[in-house]
PDB file of C-alpha atoms in Angstrom:
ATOM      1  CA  UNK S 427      15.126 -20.838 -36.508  1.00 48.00           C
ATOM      2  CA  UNK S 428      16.612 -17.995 -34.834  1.00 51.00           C
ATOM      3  CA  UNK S 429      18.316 -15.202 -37.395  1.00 53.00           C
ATOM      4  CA  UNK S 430      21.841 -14.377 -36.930  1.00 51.00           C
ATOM      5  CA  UNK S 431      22.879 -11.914 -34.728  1.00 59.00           C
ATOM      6  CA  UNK S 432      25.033  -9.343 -36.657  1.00 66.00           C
ATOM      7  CA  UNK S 433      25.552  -7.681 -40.143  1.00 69.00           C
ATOM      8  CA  UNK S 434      28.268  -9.882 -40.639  1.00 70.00           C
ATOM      9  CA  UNK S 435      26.728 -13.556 -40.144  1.00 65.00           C
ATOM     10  CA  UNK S 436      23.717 -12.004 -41.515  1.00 61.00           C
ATOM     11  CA  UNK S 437      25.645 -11.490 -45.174  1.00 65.00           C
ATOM     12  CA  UNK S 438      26.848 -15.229 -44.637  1.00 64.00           C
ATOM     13  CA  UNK S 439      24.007 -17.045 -44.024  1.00 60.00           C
ATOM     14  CA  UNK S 440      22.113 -19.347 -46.317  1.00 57.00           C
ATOM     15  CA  UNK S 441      18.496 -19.254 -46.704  1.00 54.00           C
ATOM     16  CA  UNK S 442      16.637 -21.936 -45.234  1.00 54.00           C
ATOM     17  CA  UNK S 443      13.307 -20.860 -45.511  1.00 56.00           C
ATOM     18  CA  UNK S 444      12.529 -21.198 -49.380  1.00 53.00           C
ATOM     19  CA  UNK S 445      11.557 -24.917 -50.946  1.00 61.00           C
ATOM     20  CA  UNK S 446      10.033 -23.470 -54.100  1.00 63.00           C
ATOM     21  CA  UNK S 447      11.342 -24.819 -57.056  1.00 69.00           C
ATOM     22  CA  UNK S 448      11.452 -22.247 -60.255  1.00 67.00           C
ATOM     23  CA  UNK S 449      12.808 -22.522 -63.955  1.00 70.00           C
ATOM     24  CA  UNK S 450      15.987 -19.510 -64.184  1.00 67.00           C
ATOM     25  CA  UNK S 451      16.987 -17.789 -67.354  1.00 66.00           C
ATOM     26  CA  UNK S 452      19.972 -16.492 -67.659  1.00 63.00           C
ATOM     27  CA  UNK S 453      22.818 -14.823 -70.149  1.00 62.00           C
ATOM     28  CA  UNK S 454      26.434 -16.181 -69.515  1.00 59.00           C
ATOM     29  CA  UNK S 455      28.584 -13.522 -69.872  1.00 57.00           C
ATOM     30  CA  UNK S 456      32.201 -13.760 -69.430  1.00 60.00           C
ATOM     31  CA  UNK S 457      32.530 -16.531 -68.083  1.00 59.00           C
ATOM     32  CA  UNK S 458      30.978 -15.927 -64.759  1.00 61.00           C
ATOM     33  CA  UNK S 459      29.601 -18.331 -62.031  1.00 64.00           C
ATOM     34  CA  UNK S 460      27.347 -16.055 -59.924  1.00 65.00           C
ATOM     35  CA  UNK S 461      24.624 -14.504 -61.009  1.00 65.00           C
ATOM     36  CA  UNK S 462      21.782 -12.320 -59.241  1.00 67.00           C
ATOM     37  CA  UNK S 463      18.342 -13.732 -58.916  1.00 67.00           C
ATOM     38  CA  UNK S 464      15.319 -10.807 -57.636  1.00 69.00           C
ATOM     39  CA  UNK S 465      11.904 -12.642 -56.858  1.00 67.00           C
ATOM     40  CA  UNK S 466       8.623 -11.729 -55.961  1.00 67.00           C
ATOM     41  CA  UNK S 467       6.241 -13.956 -53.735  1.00 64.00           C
ATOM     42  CA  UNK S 468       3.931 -13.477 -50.883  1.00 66.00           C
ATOM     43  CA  UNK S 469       3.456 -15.137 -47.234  1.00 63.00           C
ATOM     44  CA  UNK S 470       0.889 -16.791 -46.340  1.00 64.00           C
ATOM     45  CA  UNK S 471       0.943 -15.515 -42.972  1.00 61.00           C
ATOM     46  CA  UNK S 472      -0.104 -12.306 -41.965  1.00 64.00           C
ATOM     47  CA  UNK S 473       2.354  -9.424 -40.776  1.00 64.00           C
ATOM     48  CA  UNK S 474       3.444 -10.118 -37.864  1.00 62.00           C
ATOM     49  CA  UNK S 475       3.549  -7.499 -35.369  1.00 65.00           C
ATOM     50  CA  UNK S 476       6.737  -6.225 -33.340  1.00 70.00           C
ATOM     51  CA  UNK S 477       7.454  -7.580 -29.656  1.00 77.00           C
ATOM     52  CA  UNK S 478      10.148  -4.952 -29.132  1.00 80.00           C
ATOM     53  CA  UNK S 479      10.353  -0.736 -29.506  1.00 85.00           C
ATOM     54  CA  UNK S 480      12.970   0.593 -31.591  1.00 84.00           C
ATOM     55  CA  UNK S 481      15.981   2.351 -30.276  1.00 85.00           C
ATOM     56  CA  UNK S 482      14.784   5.810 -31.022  1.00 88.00           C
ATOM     57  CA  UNK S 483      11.849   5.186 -29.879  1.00 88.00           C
ATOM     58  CA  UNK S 484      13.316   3.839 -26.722  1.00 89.00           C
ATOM     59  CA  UNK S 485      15.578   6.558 -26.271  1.00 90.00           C
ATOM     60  CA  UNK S 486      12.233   9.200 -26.822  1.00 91.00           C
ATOM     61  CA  UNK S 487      10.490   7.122 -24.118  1.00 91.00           C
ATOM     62  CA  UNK S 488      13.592   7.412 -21.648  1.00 90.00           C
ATOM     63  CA  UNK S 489      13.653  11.528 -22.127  1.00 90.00           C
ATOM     64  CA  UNK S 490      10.167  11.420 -21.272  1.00 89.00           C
ATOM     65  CA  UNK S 491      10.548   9.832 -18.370  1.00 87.00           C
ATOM     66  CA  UNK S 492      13.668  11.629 -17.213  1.00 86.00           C
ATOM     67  CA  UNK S 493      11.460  14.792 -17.561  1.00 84.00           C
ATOM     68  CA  UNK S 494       8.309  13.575 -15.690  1.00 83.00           C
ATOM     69  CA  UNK S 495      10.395  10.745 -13.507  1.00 80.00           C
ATOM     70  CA  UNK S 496       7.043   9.819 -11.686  1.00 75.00           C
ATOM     71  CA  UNK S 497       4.186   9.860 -14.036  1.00 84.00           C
ATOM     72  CA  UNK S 498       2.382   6.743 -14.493  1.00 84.00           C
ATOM     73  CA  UNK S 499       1.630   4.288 -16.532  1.00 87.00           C
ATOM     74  CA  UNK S 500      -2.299   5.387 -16.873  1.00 87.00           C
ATOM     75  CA  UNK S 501      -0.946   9.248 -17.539  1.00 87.00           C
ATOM     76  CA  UNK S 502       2.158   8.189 -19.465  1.00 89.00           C
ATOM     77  CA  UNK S 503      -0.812   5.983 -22.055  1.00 89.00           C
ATOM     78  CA  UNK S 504      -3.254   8.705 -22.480  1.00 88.00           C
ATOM     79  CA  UNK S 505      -0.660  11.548 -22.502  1.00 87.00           C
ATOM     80  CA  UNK S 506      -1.039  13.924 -19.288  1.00 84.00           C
ATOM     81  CA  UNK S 507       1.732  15.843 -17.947  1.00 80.00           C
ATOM     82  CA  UNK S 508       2.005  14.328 -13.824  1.00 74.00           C
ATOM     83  CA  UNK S 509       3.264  17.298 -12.461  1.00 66.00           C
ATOM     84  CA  UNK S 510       1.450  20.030 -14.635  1.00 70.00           C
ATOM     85  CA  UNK S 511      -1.724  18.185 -15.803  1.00 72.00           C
ATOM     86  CA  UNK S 512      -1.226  19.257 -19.503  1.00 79.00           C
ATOM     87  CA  UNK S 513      -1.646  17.185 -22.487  1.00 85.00           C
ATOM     88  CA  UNK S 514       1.440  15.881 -23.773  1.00 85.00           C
ATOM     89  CA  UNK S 515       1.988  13.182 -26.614  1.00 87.00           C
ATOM     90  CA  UNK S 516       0.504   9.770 -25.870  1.00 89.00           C
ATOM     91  CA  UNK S 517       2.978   6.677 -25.522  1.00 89.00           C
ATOM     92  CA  UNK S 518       1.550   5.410 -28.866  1.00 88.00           C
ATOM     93  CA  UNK S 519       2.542   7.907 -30.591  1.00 90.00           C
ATOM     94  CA  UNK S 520       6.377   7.562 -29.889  1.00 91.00           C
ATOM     95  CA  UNK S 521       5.530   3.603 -30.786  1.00 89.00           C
ATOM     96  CA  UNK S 522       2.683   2.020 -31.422  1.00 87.00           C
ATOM     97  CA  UNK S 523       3.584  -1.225 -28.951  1.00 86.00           C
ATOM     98  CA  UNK S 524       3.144   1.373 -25.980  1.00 88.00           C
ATOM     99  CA  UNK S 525      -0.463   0.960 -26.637  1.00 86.00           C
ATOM    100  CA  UNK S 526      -0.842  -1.545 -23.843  1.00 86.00           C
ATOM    101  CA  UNK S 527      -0.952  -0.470 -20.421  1.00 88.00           C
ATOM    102  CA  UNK S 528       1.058  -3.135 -19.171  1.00 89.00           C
ATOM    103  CA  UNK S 529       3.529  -2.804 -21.971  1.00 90.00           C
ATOM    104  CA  UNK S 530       4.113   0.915 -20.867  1.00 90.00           C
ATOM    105  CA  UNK S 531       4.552  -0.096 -17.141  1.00 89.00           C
ATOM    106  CA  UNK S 532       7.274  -2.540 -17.862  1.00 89.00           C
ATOM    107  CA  UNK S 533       8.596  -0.306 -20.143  1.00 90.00           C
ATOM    108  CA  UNK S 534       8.440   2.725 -17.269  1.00 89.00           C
ATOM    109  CA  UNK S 535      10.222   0.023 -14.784  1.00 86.00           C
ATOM    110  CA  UNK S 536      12.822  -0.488 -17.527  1.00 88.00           C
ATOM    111  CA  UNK S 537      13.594   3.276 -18.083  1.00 88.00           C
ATOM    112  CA  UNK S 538      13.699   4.131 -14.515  1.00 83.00           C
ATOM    113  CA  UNK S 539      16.119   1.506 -13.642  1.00 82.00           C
ATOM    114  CA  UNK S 540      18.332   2.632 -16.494  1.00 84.00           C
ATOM    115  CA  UNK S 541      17.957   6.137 -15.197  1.00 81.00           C
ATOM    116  CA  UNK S 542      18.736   5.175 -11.438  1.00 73.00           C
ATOM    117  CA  UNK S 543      15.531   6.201 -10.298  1.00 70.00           C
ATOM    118  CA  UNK S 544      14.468   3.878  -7.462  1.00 60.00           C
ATOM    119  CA  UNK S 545      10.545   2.823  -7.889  1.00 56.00           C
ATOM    120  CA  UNK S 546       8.485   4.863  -5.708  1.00 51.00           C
ATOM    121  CA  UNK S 547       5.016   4.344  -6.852  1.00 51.00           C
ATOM    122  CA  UNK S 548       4.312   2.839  -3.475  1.00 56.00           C
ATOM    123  CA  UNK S 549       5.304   5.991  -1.613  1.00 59.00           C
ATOM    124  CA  UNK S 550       3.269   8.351  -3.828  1.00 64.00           C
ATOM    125  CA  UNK S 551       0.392   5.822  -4.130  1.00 67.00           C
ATOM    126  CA  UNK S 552       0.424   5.507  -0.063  1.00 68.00           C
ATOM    127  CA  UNK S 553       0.388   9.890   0.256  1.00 68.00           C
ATOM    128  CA  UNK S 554      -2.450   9.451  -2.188  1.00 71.00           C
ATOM    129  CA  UNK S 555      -4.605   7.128  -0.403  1.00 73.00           C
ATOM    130  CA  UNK S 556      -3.824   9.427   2.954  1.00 72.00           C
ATOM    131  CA  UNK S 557      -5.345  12.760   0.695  1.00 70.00           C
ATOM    132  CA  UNK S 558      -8.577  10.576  -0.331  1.00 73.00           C
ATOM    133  CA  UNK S 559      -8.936   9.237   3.447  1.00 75.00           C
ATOM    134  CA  UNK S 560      -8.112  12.549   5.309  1.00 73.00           C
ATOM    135  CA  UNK S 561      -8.970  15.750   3.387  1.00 75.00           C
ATOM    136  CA  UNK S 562      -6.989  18.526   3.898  1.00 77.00           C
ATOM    137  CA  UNK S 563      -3.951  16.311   5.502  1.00 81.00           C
ATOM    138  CA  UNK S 564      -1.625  17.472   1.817  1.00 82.00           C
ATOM    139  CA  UNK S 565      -2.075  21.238   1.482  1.00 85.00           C
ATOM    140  CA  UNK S 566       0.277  21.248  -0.897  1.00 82.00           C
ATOM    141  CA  UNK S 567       2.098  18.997  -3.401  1.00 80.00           C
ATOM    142  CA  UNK S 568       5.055  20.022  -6.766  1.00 79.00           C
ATOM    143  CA  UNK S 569       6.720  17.202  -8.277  1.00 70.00           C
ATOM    144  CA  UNK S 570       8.529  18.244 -11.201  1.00 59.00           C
ATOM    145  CA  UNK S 571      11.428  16.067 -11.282  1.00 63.00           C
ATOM    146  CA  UNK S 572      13.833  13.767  -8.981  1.00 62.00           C
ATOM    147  CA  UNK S 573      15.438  16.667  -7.498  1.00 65.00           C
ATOM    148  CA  UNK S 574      12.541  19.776  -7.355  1.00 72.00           C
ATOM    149  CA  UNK S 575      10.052  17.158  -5.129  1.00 81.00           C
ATOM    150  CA  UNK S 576       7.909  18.493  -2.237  1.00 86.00           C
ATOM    151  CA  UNK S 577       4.856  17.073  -0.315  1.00 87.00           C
ATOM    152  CA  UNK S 578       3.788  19.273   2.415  1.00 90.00           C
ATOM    153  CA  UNK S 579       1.230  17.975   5.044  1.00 87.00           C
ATOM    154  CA  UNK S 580      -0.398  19.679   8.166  1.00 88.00           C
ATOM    155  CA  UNK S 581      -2.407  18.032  10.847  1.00 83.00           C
ATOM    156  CA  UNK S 582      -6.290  18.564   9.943  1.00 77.00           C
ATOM    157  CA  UNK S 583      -8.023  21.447  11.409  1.00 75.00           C
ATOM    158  CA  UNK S 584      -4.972  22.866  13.442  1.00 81.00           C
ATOM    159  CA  UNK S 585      -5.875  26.319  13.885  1.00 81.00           C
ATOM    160  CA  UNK S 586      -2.307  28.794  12.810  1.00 85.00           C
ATOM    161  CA  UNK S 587      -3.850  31.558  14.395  1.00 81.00           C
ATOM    162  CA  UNK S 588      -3.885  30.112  18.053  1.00 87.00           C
ATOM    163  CA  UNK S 589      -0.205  28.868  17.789  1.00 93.00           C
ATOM    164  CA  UNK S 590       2.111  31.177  19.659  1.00 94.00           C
ATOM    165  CA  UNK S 591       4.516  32.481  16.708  1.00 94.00           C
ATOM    166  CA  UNK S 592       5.321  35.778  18.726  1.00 93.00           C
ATOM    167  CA  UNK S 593       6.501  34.623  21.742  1.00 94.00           C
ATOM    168  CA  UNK S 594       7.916  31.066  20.718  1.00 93.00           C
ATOM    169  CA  UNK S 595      10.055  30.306  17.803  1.00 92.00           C
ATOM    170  CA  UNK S 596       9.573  28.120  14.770  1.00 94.00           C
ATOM    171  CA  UNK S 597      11.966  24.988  14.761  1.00 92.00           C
ATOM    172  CA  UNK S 598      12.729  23.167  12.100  1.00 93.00           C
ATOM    173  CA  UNK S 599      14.544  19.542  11.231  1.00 90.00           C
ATOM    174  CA  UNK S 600      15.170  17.544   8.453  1.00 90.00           C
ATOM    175  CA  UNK S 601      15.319  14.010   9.648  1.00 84.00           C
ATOM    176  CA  UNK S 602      17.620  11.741   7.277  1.00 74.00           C
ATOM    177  CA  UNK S 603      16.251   8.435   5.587  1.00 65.00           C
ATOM    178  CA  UNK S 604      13.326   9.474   6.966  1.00 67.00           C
ATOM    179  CA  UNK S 605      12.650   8.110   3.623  1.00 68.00           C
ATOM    180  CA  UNK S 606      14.018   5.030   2.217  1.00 60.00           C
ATOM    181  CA  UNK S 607      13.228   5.906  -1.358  1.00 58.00           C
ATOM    182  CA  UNK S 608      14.815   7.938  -3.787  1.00 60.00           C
ATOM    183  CA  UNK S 609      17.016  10.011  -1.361  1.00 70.00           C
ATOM    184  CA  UNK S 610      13.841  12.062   0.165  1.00 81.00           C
ATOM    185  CA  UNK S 611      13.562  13.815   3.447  1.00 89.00           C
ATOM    186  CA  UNK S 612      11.428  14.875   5.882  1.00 90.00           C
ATOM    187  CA  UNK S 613      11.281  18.322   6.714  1.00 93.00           C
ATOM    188  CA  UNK S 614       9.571  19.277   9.937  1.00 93.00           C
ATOM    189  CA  UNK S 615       8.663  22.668  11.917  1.00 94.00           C
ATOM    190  CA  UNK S 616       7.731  22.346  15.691  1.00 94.00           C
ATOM    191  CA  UNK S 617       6.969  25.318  18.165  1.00 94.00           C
ATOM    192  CA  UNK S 618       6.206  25.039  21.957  1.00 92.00           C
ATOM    193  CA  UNK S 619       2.698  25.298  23.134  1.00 92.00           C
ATOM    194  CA  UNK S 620       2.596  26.763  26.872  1.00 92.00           C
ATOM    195  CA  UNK S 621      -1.281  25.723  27.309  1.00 92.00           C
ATOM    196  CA  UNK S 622      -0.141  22.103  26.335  1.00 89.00           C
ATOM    197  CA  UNK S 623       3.268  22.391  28.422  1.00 91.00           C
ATOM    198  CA  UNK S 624       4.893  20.538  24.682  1.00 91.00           C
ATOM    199  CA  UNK S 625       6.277  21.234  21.342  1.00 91.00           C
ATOM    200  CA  UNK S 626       3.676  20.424  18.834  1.00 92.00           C
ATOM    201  CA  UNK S 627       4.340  19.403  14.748  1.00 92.00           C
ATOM    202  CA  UNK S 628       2.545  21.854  12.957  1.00 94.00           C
ATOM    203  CA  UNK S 629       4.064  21.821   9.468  1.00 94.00           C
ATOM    204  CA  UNK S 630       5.870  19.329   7.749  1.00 93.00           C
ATOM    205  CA  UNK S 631       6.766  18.193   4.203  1.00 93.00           C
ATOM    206  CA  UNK S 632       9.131  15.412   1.884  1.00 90.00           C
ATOM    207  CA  UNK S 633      11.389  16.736   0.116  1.00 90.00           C
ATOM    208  CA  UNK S 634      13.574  15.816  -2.922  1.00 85.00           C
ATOM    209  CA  UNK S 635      16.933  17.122  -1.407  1.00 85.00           C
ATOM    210  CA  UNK S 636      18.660  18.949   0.613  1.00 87.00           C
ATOM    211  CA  UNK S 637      19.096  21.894  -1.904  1.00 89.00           C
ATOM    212  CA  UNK S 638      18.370  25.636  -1.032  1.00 91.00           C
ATOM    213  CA  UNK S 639      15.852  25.767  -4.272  1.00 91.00           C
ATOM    214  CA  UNK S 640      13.968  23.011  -1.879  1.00 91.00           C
ATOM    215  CA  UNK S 641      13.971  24.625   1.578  1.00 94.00           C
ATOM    216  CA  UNK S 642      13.226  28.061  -0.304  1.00 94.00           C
ATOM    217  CA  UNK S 643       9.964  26.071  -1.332  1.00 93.00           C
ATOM    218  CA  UNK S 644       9.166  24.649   2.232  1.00 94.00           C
ATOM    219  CA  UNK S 645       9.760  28.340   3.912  1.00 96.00           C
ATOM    220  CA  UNK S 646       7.201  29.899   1.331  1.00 94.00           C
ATOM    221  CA  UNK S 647       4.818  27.590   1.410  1.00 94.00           C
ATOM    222  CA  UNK S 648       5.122  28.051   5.652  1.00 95.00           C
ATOM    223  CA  UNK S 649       5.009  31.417   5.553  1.00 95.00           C
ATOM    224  CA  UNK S 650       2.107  31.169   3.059  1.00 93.00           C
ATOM    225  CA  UNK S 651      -0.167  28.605   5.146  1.00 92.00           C
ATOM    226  CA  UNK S 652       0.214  30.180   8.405  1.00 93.00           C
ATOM    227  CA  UNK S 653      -0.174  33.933   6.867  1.00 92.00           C
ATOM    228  CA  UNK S 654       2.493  34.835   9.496  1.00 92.00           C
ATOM    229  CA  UNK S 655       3.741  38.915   9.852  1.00 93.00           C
ATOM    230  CA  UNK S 656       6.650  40.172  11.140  1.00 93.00           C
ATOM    231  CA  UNK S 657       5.302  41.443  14.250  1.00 93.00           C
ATOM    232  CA  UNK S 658       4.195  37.855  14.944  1.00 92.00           C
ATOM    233  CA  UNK S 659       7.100  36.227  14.178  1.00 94.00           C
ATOM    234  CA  UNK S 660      10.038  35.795  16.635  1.00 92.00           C
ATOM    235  CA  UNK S 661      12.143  33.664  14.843  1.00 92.00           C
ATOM    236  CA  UNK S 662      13.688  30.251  13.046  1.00 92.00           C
ATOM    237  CA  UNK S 663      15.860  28.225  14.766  1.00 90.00           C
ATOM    238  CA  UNK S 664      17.693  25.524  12.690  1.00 88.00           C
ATOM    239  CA  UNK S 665      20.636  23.658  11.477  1.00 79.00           C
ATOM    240  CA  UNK S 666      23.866  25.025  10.386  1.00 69.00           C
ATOM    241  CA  UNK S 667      23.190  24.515   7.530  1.00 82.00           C
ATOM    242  CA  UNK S 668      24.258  27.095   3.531  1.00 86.00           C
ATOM    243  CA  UNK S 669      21.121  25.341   1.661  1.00 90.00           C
ATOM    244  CA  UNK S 670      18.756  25.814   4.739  1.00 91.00           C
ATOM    245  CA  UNK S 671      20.058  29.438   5.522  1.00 90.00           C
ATOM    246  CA  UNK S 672      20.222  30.564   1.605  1.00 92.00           C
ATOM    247  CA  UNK S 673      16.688  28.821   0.938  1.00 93.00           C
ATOM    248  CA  UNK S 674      15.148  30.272   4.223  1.00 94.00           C
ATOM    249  CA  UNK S 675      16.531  34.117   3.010  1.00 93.00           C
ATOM    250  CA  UNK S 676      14.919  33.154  -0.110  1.00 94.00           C
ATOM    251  CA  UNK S 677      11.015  32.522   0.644  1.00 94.00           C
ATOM    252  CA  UNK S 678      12.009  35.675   3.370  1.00 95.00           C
ATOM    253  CA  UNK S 679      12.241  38.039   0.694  1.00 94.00           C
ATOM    254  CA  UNK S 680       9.623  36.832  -1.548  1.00 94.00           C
ATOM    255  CA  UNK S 681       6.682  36.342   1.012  1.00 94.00           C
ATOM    256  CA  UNK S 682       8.099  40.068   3.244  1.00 94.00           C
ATOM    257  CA  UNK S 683       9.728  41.863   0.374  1.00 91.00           C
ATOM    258  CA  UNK S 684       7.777  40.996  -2.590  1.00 89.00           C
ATOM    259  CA  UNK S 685      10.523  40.014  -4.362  1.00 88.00           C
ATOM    260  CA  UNK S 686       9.829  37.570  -7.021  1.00 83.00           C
ATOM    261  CA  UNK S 687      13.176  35.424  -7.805  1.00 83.00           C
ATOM    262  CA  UNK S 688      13.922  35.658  -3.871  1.00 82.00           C
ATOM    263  CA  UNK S 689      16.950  38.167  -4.048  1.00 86.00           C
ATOM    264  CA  UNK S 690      17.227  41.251  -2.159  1.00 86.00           C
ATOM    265  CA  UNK S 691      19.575  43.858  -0.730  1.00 89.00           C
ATOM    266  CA  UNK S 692      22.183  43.187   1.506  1.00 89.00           C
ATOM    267  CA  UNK S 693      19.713  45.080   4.063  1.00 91.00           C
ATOM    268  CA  UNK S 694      17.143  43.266   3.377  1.00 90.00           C
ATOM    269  CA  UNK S 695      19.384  39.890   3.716  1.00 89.00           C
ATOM    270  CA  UNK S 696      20.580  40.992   7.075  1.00 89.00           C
ATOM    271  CA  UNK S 697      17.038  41.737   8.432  1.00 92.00           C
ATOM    272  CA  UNK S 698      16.157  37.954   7.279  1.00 91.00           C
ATOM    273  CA  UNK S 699      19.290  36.640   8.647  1.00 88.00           C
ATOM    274  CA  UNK S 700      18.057  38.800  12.307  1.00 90.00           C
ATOM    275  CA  UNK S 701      15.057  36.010  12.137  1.00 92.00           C
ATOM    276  CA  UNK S 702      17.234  33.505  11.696  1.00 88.00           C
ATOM    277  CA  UNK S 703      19.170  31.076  15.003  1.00 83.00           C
ATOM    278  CA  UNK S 704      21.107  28.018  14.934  1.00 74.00           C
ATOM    279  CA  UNK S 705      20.681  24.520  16.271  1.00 66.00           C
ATOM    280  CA  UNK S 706      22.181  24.800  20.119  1.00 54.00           C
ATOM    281  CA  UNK S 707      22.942  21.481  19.827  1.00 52.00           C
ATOM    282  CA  UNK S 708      24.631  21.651  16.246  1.00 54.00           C
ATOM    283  CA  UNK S 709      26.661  24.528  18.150  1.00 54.00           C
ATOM    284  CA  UNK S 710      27.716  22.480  21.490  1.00 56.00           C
ATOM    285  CA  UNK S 711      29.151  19.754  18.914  1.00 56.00           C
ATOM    286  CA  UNK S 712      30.892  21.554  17.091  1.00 53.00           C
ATOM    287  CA  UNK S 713      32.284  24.110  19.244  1.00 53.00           C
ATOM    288  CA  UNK S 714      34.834  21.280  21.005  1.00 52.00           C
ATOM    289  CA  UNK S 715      36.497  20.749  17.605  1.00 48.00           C
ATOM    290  CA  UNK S 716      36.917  24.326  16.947  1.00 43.00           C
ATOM    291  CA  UNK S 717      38.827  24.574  20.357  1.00 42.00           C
ATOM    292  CA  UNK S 718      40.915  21.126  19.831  1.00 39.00           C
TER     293      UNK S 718
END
C-alpha cells in the first residue's frame, strides 16, 4: 500500500503492516488510556535500495550541470571536467543511484530541462563525428558554459598565406538560427579571391551569443590561425554592430598590442577602429530612417 503523502496524514495513519501478536505489560498510572509501546523486530527482506536521489543531492547534481551544461553522461559518471579535461567528483559520489549510466543520462535530461537548456548532444555529437572523419576541419573548440561557446572550423588544407589579406578585406557575418539549438550562431569571414573571380569562406565558427566576450574570441583565434600583420592586413568590414566592434578592438589589442585583458589606449583603440568598416548594406538601410 502506498504511504501517505505528508507529515500530517503520516502522524494519522494506522499501521497496517504488523499481524504479530505480543503479551504488553504495563503500569496504570493516573488513570490514563494511552500508553507508549517501543519494539524491536527485524524484516525478513533485505534493504531495499532507493529509486529516487535526494533533494540535496539533486540540487548538487543541477549546479554541476549548470557549470559544465554539456558534459556527458560517460564524463559526468567517471568524473572529467568537458570543457577542461580535469578530474572532478564522480556522480556517485554526490549519490550513490548515479552509479548507472543510464540513471545519470535521465537524470542530465531532467536537469537541463529544469535549467532551460535545450538538448544539444546531437549537434556536438554531429561536429564530433566531422573532427574524426576530416582532420583538421575544427582547429579550435572552448565550451565552458551556455553563453562562453565557440567551435571554429576552416576548410582542410586552405593555404592563409596565398589569400589576398593586403589588397582585399576580411568580411565577416553572423547568420541567425543558423542554429536551431540553444540560441547559437554562425560566425563567418569571407574575402575575394581575384584568381578565382569569387569570395571564398575561409574561417568560420558557432558561437554561444552574440556577446563582445564571444566575437573577441572569434577575432583572436582569426588573427591567430592566419598569423596575419599589419602590413598585410587592409581591413574588417562588418555589421553595425557594439558587441562585434568592442569584441573585434579586443582580440586587436591582444594579438597587435600584447595586451593581455584586451584594453588599450585610446590611441591604440583608434588605430583598431582605422581597420575597422561597416556593412554597406547595414548603412543603405538604415540611412532612409535617419532622413525620414
Amino acid at each position: 500500500m502506498r504511504p501517505k503523502s505528508n507529515m500530517q496524514l503520516i502522524q494519522k495513519q494506522q499501521c497496517i503492516c504488523v499481524r504479530v501478536k505480543f503479551t504488553l505489560i504495563y503500569d496504570y498510572l493516573d488513570k490514563k488510556n494511552t500508553c507508549r509501546v517501543d519494539t524491536s523486530g527485524h524484516h525478513l527482506h533485505g534493504v531495499y535500495a532507493r529509486k529516487h536521489i535526494s533533494g540535496d543531492s539533486k540540487q548538487k547534481f543541477t549546479e554541476r550541470v549548470k557549470d559544465d551544461p554539456y558534459i556527458t553522461p560517460k564524463k559526468m559518471t567517471t568524473g572529467i571536467s568537458s570543457s577542461t579535461g580535469r578530474i572532478r567528483e564522480a556522480a556517485r559520489k554526490i549519490d550513490p543511484i548515479l552509479s548507472n549510466q543510464d540513471r545519470v543520462k535521465y537524470e542530465l535530461n531532467v536537469a537541463r530541462s529544469a535549467l532551460g537548456i535545450h538538448k544539444s548532444s546531437n549537434f556536438l555529437e554531429e561536429f564530433q563525428k566531422i573532427q574524426r572523419e576530416y582532420e583538421g576541419y575544427i582547429t579550435y573548440a572552448e565550451v565552458a558554459s551556455k553563453e562562453s561557446f565557440i567551435i571554429v572550423f576552416t576548410p582542410p588544407g586552405i593555404g592563409f598565406h596565398h589569400l589576398p589579406f593586403s589588397t582585399q578585406p576580411i568580411i565577416t557575418d553572423v547568420t541567425y538560427k543558423a542554429v536551431s539549438s540553444d540560441q547559437k550562431y554562425l560566425c563567418s569571414s569571407v574575402i575575394f579571391v581575384p584568381e578565382l573571380d569569387k569570395s571564398i569562406v575561409f574561417f568560420q565558427a558557432i558561437i554561444g551569443g552574440l556577446h563582445a566576450s564571444n566575437f573577441a574570441q572569434y577575432f583572436i583565434q582569426l588573427f591567430q590561425q592566419i598569423k596575419i600583420t599589419k602590413q598585410r592586413f587592409l581591413g574588417m568590414i562588418m555589421d553595425f554592430s557594439s558587441a562585434q566592434r568592442l569584441g573585434f578592438v579586443h582580440a586587436f589589442n591582444y594579438y597587435f598590442n600584447n595586451s593581455a585583458n584586451g584594453s588599450g589606449s585610446l590611441e591604440q583603440m583608434n588605430e583598431a577602429l582605422g581597420f575597422l568598416k561597416g556593412s554597406y548594406m547595414h548603412w543603405m538601410q538604415k540611412c532612409p530612417r535617419i532622413i525620414l
